[in-house]
XYZ file of C-alpha atoms in Angstrom:
549
model
C 85.117 117.022 -46.466
C 87.640 117.261 -43.649
C 86.594 120.829 -42.932
C 82.948 119.758 -42.693
C 83.842 116.948 -40.279
C 85.863 119.352 -38.109
C 82.966 121.821 -38.079
C 80.600 119.023 -37.057
C 82.922 117.910 -34.260
C 83.285 121.466 -32.979
C 79.514 121.863 -33.025
C 79.047 118.631 -31.092
C 81.594 119.715 -28.515
C 79.814 123.053 -28.092
C 76.472 121.298 -27.623
C 78.012 118.937 -25.085
C 79.593 121.823 -23.187
C 76.306 123.718 -23.136
C 74.438 120.668 -21.876
C 77.093 120.037 -19.217
C 76.731 123.617 -18.049
C 72.960 123.320 -17.936
C 73.111 120.094 -15.907
C 75.745 121.556 -13.557
C 78.137 118.635 -14.069
C 81.324 118.777 -11.962
C 84.468 119.460 -13.992
C 86.118 116.417 -12.359
C 83.477 114.029 -13.741
C 84.654 111.488 -16.304
C 83.113 110.812 -19.686
C 80.942 107.930 -18.458
C 79.490 110.109 -15.686
C 78.727 112.826 -18.238
C 76.969 110.323 -20.476
C 74.698 109.274 -17.617
C 73.957 112.899 -16.787
C 72.909 113.350 -20.414
C 70.759 110.186 -20.218
C 69.054 110.719 -16.855
C 69.279 114.497 -16.539
C 69.934 116.438 -13.372
C 68.222 113.750 -11.291
C 71.087 111.341 -12.033
C 73.177 112.401 -9.062
C 70.310 111.780 -6.622
C 69.483 108.394 -8.160
C 73.145 107.425 -7.827
C 73.201 108.639 -4.217
C 70.184 106.446 -3.448
C 71.933 103.454 -5.033
C 75.127 104.107 -3.035
C 73.145 104.486 0.160
C 71.333 101.164 -0.374
C 74.578 99.298 -0.966
C 76.408 100.771 2.020
C 73.345 100.455 4.249
C 73.062 96.718 3.592
C 76.680 96.085 4.603
C 76.617 98.428 7.616
C 73.451 96.764 8.910
C 75.134 93.378 8.524
C 78.013 94.595 10.692
C 75.741 95.094 13.724
C 72.738 92.787 13.272
C 74.842 89.778 14.232
C 75.550 91.018 17.763
C 72.092 90.289 19.153
C 72.187 86.819 17.577
C 75.463 85.844 19.265
C 73.841 84.202 22.336
C 71.750 82.015 20.020
C 74.787 81.144 17.879
C 76.828 80.384 21.007
C 74.117 78.004 22.168
C 73.688 76.383 18.752
C 77.386 75.599 18.283
C 78.500 75.356 21.928
C 81.027 78.190 21.637
C 83.068 80.108 24.153
C 83.664 83.839 23.954
C 87.088 83.206 22.409
C 85.434 81.720 19.312
C 82.182 83.688 19.284
C 84.033 86.989 18.930
C 85.226 85.899 15.466
C 81.714 86.624 14.212
C 82.536 90.312 14.639
C 86.315 90.392 14.200
C 86.257 88.372 10.937
C 83.974 91.011 9.419
C 86.096 93.918 10.677
C 89.453 92.394 9.735
C 88.265 91.481 6.223
C 86.784 94.934 5.610
C 89.998 96.568 6.864
C 92.156 94.692 4.361
C 89.663 95.174 1.512
C 89.672 98.941 2.075
C 93.371 99.031 1.213
C 92.635 97.427 -2.187
C 89.673 99.670 -2.997
C 91.536 102.339 -4.977
C 93.302 99.709 -7.092
C 90.069 97.829 -7.826
C 88.339 100.990 -9.010
C 91.293 101.925 -11.208
C 91.681 98.445 -12.674
C 88.050 97.419 -13.189
C 85.997 100.585 -12.843
C 83.336 101.625 -10.362
C 80.492 99.598 -11.879
C 82.317 96.263 -12.047
C 83.819 96.666 -8.573
C 80.507 97.710 -7.039
C 78.541 94.874 -8.653
C 81.200 92.323 -7.687
C 81.148 93.566 -4.082
C 77.353 93.351 -3.914
C 77.409 89.857 -5.401
C 80.045 88.813 -2.859
C 77.954 90.242 -0.026
C 74.801 88.423 -1.154
C 76.746 85.168 -1.561
C 78.290 85.513 1.899
C 74.884 86.222 3.419
C 73.409 83.129 1.790
C 76.334 80.996 2.949
C 75.891 82.203 6.526
C 72.185 81.393 6.484
C 72.748 77.764 5.451
C 76.022 77.096 7.314
C 76.126 73.922 9.378
C 79.585 74.523 10.889
C 81.130 77.449 12.692
C 83.990 77.599 10.165
C 81.541 78.321 7.340
C 80.002 81.092 9.449
C 83.422 82.739 9.771
C 83.989 82.478 6.010
C 80.559 84.019 5.402
C 81.311 86.922 7.739
C 84.682 87.474 6.027
C 82.940 87.610 2.630
C 80.515 90.214 3.964
C 83.450 92.176 5.388
C 85.339 92.233 2.081
C 82.209 93.570 0.366
C 81.823 96.289 3.001
C 85.476 97.285 2.649
C 85.057 97.762 -1.098
C 81.696 99.551 -1.044
C 82.120 102.202 1.623
C 85.199 104.125 0.330
C 83.876 103.922 -3.235
C 80.644 105.636 -2.244
C 82.444 108.712 -0.946
C 84.588 108.896 -4.093
C 81.568 108.797 -6.418
C 79.763 111.456 -4.388
C 82.731 113.763 -4.951
C 82.649 112.960 -8.674
C 78.958 113.583 -9.305
C 78.150 116.499 -6.980
C 79.387 120.036 -7.335
C 81.349 121.441 -4.417
C 78.384 123.540 -3.303
C 76.202 120.387 -3.092
C 78.668 117.897 -1.637
C 77.956 118.850 1.958
C 74.271 118.076 1.523
C 74.990 114.809 -0.286
C 77.518 113.644 2.289
C 75.148 114.648 5.074
C 72.319 112.534 3.610
C 74.670 109.625 3.017
C 76.184 109.887 6.514
C 72.791 109.942 8.233
C 71.876 106.721 6.463
C 75.151 105.088 7.432
C 74.875 106.254 11.047
C 71.325 104.919 11.284
C 72.589 101.426 10.446
C 74.233 100.825 13.861
C 71.062 102.193 15.468
C 68.563 99.924 13.766
C 70.872 97.009 12.943
C 70.588 95.349 16.376
C 66.810 95.870 16.383
C 66.539 94.287 12.927
C 68.662 91.379 14.122
C 66.502 90.963 17.221
C 63.297 90.861 15.167
C 64.859 88.284 12.847
C 65.937 86.008 15.719
C 62.574 86.201 17.497
C 60.647 85.781 14.244
C 62.628 82.816 12.949
C 66.177 81.979 14.119
C 69.724 83.316 14.068
C 69.994 82.189 10.420
C 67.502 84.867 9.406
C 69.974 87.531 10.605
C 72.286 86.769 7.683
C 69.647 87.406 5.038
C 67.739 90.203 6.776
C 69.684 92.870 4.857
C 69.847 91.023 1.515
C 66.657 92.716 0.127
C 68.387 96.105 0.378
C 71.412 94.742 -1.487
C 69.124 93.234 -4.146
C 67.536 96.675 -4.597
C 70.970 98.261 -5.036
C 72.116 95.636 -7.574
C 70.023 96.683 -10.632
C 70.372 100.368 -9.759
C 74.153 100.038 -9.685
C 74.176 98.170 -13.000
C 72.327 101.079 -14.642
C 73.786 104.094 -12.855
C 77.413 103.267 -12.044
C 80.055 104.820 -14.320
C 82.570 102.763 -16.250
C 86.315 102.631 -15.747
C 87.211 105.660 -17.853
C 85.328 107.978 -15.459
C 87.356 106.746 -12.522
C 90.803 107.178 -13.938
C 91.886 107.811 -17.489
C 95.428 106.589 -17.040
C 96.702 103.073 -16.574
C 95.888 101.601 -13.175
C 98.829 101.374 -10.760
C 99.929 97.864 -9.761
C 98.314 96.351 -6.717
C 100.574 95.957 -3.708
C 99.845 92.237 -3.307
C 102.796 91.662 -1.004
C 101.771 94.538 1.267
C 98.188 93.271 1.487
C 99.378 89.742 2.228
C 101.746 90.946 4.941
C 99.158 93.130 6.674
C 96.604 90.299 6.463
C 99.034 87.874 8.130
C 99.908 90.456 10.780
C 96.316 91.437 11.657
C 94.752 87.987 11.477
C 97.748 86.444 13.239
C 97.536 88.846 16.170
C 93.776 88.419 16.428
C 94.222 84.648 16.372
C 96.914 84.869 19.057
C 94.548 86.774 21.319
C 91.565 84.524 20.596
C 93.407 81.219 21.114
C 95.583 82.267 24.031
C 93.375 80.652 26.671
C 92.682 77.534 24.624
C 96.288 76.761 23.600
C 98.058 78.412 26.532
C 99.623 81.850 26.339
C 103.154 80.433 26.528
C 102.596 77.306 24.439
C 104.600 76.623 21.282
C 101.555 77.304 19.103
C 100.919 80.662 20.725
C 104.553 81.779 20.520
C 104.921 80.696 16.879
C 101.677 82.426 15.929
C 102.753 85.616 17.692
C 106.246 85.530 16.154
C 104.862 85.088 12.623
C 102.375 87.948 12.997
C 104.938 90.331 14.510
C 107.459 89.374 11.843
C 104.903 90.028 9.114
C 104.134 93.415 10.672
C 107.814 94.415 10.712
C 108.339 93.309 7.108
C 105.142 95.164 6.144
C 106.504 98.473 7.471
C 109.804 97.874 5.683
C 108.071 96.970 2.410
C 105.594 99.864 2.394
C 108.363 102.433 2.734
C 109.959 101.127 -0.472
C 106.950 100.319 -2.651
C 106.037 103.016 -5.230
C 102.289 102.401 -4.729
C 101.938 101.200 -1.122
C 98.687 99.723 0.142
C 99.059 101.922 3.238
C 101.104 105.091 2.859
C 103.110 105.325 6.073
C 104.175 108.925 5.385
C 100.916 110.146 6.927
C 101.979 108.732 10.303
C 105.063 110.959 10.238
C 102.721 113.913 10.745
C 102.304 114.254 14.512
C 98.841 115.765 14.250
C 97.589 112.798 12.204
C 99.312 110.253 14.446
C 97.892 111.751 17.640
C 94.381 112.006 16.198
C 94.821 108.461 14.896
C 95.100 107.188 18.477
C 91.681 108.687 19.234
C 90.261 107.240 15.989
C 91.475 103.728 16.866
C 90.094 104.045 20.407
C 86.776 105.267 18.989
C 86.622 102.133 16.837
C 87.231 100.047 19.950
C 84.496 101.960 21.776
C 81.866 101.572 19.052
C 82.372 97.939 18.152
C 83.428 96.762 21.616
C 80.432 98.214 23.435
C 78.063 97.108 20.666
C 79.439 93.594 21.160
C 79.161 93.505 24.978
C 75.822 95.193 25.649
C 73.447 92.907 23.658
C 75.099 89.822 25.176
C 74.754 91.186 28.710
C 71.077 92.072 28.504
C 70.220 88.673 26.992
C 72.466 86.350 29.026
C 72.263 88.121 32.392
C 69.003 90.075 32.330
C 67.095 87.546 30.167
C 65.760 90.096 27.686
C 64.631 88.879 24.281
C 66.788 89.576 21.192
C 64.220 92.135 20.057
C 64.404 94.009 23.363
C 68.191 93.912 23.209
C 68.117 95.389 19.707
C 65.508 98.065 20.432
C 67.670 99.182 23.351
C 70.260 100.485 20.855
C 67.846 102.656 18.818
C 67.819 105.772 21.087
C 71.620 105.664 21.174
C 71.759 105.549 17.381
C 69.387 108.495 17.099
C 71.638 110.396 19.499
C 74.508 109.808 17.058
C 72.379 111.055 14.153
C 71.929 114.349 16.022
C 75.425 114.460 17.489
C 77.439 113.825 14.314
C 76.449 116.979 12.383
C 76.615 119.101 15.538
C 80.117 117.874 16.363
C 81.191 118.254 12.739
C 80.029 121.859 12.624
C 81.604 122.694 15.974
C 84.916 121.205 14.831
C 85.079 123.986 12.195
C 84.708 126.671 14.860
C 86.410 125.454 18.023
C 89.621 123.747 19.012
C 89.118 120.053 18.239
C 90.855 119.087 21.489
C 87.966 120.553 23.499
C 85.418 118.482 21.565
C 87.563 115.348 21.859
C 87.938 115.865 25.600
C 84.174 116.280 26.006
C 83.510 113.146 23.967
C 86.052 111.078 25.879
C 84.609 112.229 29.218
C 81.067 111.288 28.151
C 82.050 107.840 26.950
C 84.313 107.185 29.925
C 81.546 108.258 32.319
C 79.044 105.930 30.652
C 81.454 102.991 30.929
C 82.097 103.827 34.585
C 78.358 103.809 35.256
C 78.027 100.467 33.457
C 80.797 99.098 35.660
C 78.162 99.068 38.429
C 75.533 97.267 36.368
C 73.600 94.366 37.834
C 70.990 91.806 36.878
C 68.272 94.092 38.298
C 69.424 97.303 36.578
C 66.312 98.931 35.024
C 66.000 98.743 31.251
C 65.704 102.475 30.654
C 68.573 103.259 33.018
C 70.785 101.095 30.842
C 69.409 102.845 27.735
C 70.355 106.213 29.241
C 73.912 105.057 29.837
C 74.164 103.818 26.245
C 72.873 107.167 24.925
C 75.544 108.964 26.965
C 78.213 106.719 25.431
C 76.981 107.503 21.903
C 77.008 111.222 22.619
C 80.658 110.755 23.552
C 81.409 108.855 20.355
C 79.658 111.585 18.332
C 82.056 114.155 19.746
C 85.087 111.923 19.180
C 84.699 110.603 15.639
C 84.077 113.706 13.447
C 86.609 115.980 15.253
C 89.238 113.207 15.306
C 88.817 112.481 11.590
C 88.802 116.180 10.718
C 91.923 116.806 12.803
C 93.703 113.826 11.262
C 92.905 114.796 7.649
C 93.834 118.423 8.214
C 97.129 117.349 9.738
C 98.634 116.180 6.444
C 99.705 118.092 3.312
C 97.344 118.221 0.353
C 99.289 115.573 -1.582
C 98.612 113.026 1.195
C 94.887 113.644 1.625
C 93.763 110.449 -0.120
C 96.272 108.352 1.822
C 95.226 109.992 5.088
C 91.537 109.227 4.473
C 92.342 105.573 3.822
C 94.637 105.360 6.843
C 91.964 106.875 9.110
C 89.419 104.245 8.002
C 92.083 101.573 8.515
C 92.699 102.710 12.102
C 88.979 102.757 12.881
C 88.438 99.193 11.651
C 91.617 97.799 13.217
C 90.740 99.430 16.539
C 87.291 97.848 16.380
C 88.635 94.382 15.506
C 91.204 94.314 18.293
C 88.788 95.920 20.753
C 86.158 93.232 20.240
C 88.738 90.452 20.419
C 90.410 91.677 23.608
C 87.140 92.443 25.393
C 85.744 89.010 24.501
C 88.827 87.261 25.925
C 88.795 89.503 28.992
C 85.113 88.651 29.538
C 85.846 84.934 29.348
C 88.874 85.064 31.660
C 87.167 87.221 34.276
C 84.082 85.001 34.161
C 86.234 81.962 34.955
C 88.095 83.884 37.673
C 84.961 85.097 39.453
C 83.279 81.710 39.074
C 86.191 79.939 40.762
C 86.413 82.627 43.449
C 82.704 82.425 44.339
C 82.668 78.621 44.157
C 85.572 78.410 46.608
C 83.275 79.872 49.266
C 80.556 77.283 48.591
C 81.542 74.781 51.328
C 79.744 72.945 54.129
C 80.884 75.632 56.546
C 78.868 78.260 54.663
C 75.565 78.615 56.571
C 73.905 80.606 53.787
C 74.661 77.816 51.305
C 73.289 75.143 53.659
C 70.129 77.140 54.297
C 69.487 77.801 50.586
C 70.156 74.146 49.710
C 67.692 73.014 52.386
C 65.015 75.371 51.115
C 65.507 74.158 47.540
C 65.416 70.505 48.637
C 62.158 70.932 50.589
C 60.597 72.687 47.562
C 61.664 69.815 45.290
C 60.331 67.180 47.696
C 57.057 69.082 47.982
C 56.700 68.827 44.192
C 56.995 65.032 44.381
C 60.718 64.324 43.935
C 62.255 61.545 46.072
C 64.769 62.532 48.745
C 67.944 61.559 46.863
C 66.927 63.269 43.625
C 65.740 66.371 45.523
C 69.074 66.533 47.357
C 70.968 66.654 44.047
C 68.588 68.964 42.191
C 68.701 71.457 45.077
C 72.243 72.425 43.974
C 71.159 73.469 40.484
C 69.597 76.835 41.421
C 72.691 77.595 43.522
C 74.994 76.769 40.614
C 72.912 78.988 38.317
C 73.150 81.847 40.840
C 76.927 81.444 40.996
C 77.161 81.423 37.182
C 75.014 84.520 36.856
C 76.893 86.432 39.559
C 80.252 85.544 37.994
C 79.002 86.753 34.623
C 77.793 90.068 36.091
C 81.170 90.671 37.741
C 82.984 89.795 34.495
C 80.928 92.325 32.515
C 81.589 94.936 35.191
C 85.314 94.363 34.804
C 85.095 94.820 31.029
C 83.188 98.091 31.333
C 85.650 99.309 33.965
C 88.595 98.530 31.686
C 86.931 100.603 28.940
C 86.486 103.499 31.384
C 90.142 103.310 32.454
C 91.258 103.136 28.823
C 89.437 106.334 27.977
C 90.876 108.008 31.056
C 94.278 107.347 29.489
C 93.041 108.735 26.158
C 91.878 111.882 27.969
C 95.371 112.361 29.394
C 96.779 111.846 25.899
C 94.484 114.546 24.464
C 95.883 117.025 26.956
C 99.314 116.455 25.393
C 98.135 116.955 21.807
C 99.421 120.054 20.019
C 96.983 122.666 18.787
C 95.637 121.390 15.442
C 96.484 123.271 12.245
C 95.113 122.866 8.736
C 98.127 121.758 6.687
C 95.913 120.624 3.817
C 94.886 124.242 3.152
C 98.466 125.480 3.044
C 100.042 125.929 -0.408
């Protein structure tokens, strides 16, 4: 009897091996992945890729759709730039921290449970944002969306590597990357349509249908825990995550509340001290933890560290410019949210073309040349925007944005490739996570600092221009007289016309101060990338340490 059972088992194993060979299943795939290959056939990998793309696309769209709705949200809640920027930074900060817990979640609960939980969290956060009556609930909703994005995006790349053979991974990653890159292109346009069609609340649920499509697909197609890791899951570095959360959120809060509380007030100093202290303890803790949330050994590799500077600056460039531009064209140039969103589509299409070109060139040429070209393009676009005005033509602005996205296309893939190749093979996974961390952190701090700079420079220019509005200013007196005569001609009494004649002048001062403030922000971005260009010149020639035995 035992011999018959053994013969049956051997026969089953041979049949399974033959079927695996016929379906071209990767040898790294777990048992649950193999079962789904046997159930769905060779089409399983493409069905899974579609499911992954839907999930990531919904969260990536949510990251950018909110930008065109910010002027409406600012008006609805009476916010300043110091508070409005939390709509972007809360998402980025939450996704940054969630990324560090992604590997643990997959090991502990499996891909299916983690993916479904992340999608459910994203849908819940979107619904909360749509019905929020206070700004605090909006921030919580954005943080929930950010946590979901931080869990979904790294998981998608891992599952692609598990289900596609090495000869097919390039195609799969290319399809997935095009979908992800298209999100920043069409996200603002989708947000603009939603605002014009209904209100800013519609922006929160505009991407929910895509997430609802991904939900049943993920429940059917996602592998279980045993396909992710057969061994016991490592412990989660709760202390490390808590410390980095306090450090990041504390620093962002210090920047955001500096003007409101006073940069040298007790609140500001305590907040800064706590965040810096948490950052110092975090570095000390991570060097001693056996399973750190962020492996700091990758930063000891000079090639990774130097490329990491470019990655962080690229994050600042993408998210910072995407934050500033839709606000400018709506507040200063009076374009509709839809027009502000459509403006970003050509730039996104430029990235779709530029990403694969830059990625292929990074395999053939010195990455420093590509990085230098990308930095020059982005810096030049910011310098051109530093001369923007209320009368700048629409398509001129679009051209400048396209130039900036060409620059980003030649910064991101070469910088990531250089960073990953700069570490030994045993640190590849840690390097990939650290690179994503730098991108998100750079974006969060970039948005926060540019928003505060915009607010401070707006106040500065407003006070400076207003100081010249005195009775000794003949231009002011002439314009006031013209406005008063026009008001009296429309039927207003003298006293009311005298007062109302100042309103158009005050609006002109406000608009001019805002234009000058935006110019300053764009100029700071240009100067920052000039510094990055000088840094690239000091980078050593990249080498591929990951390929070395």
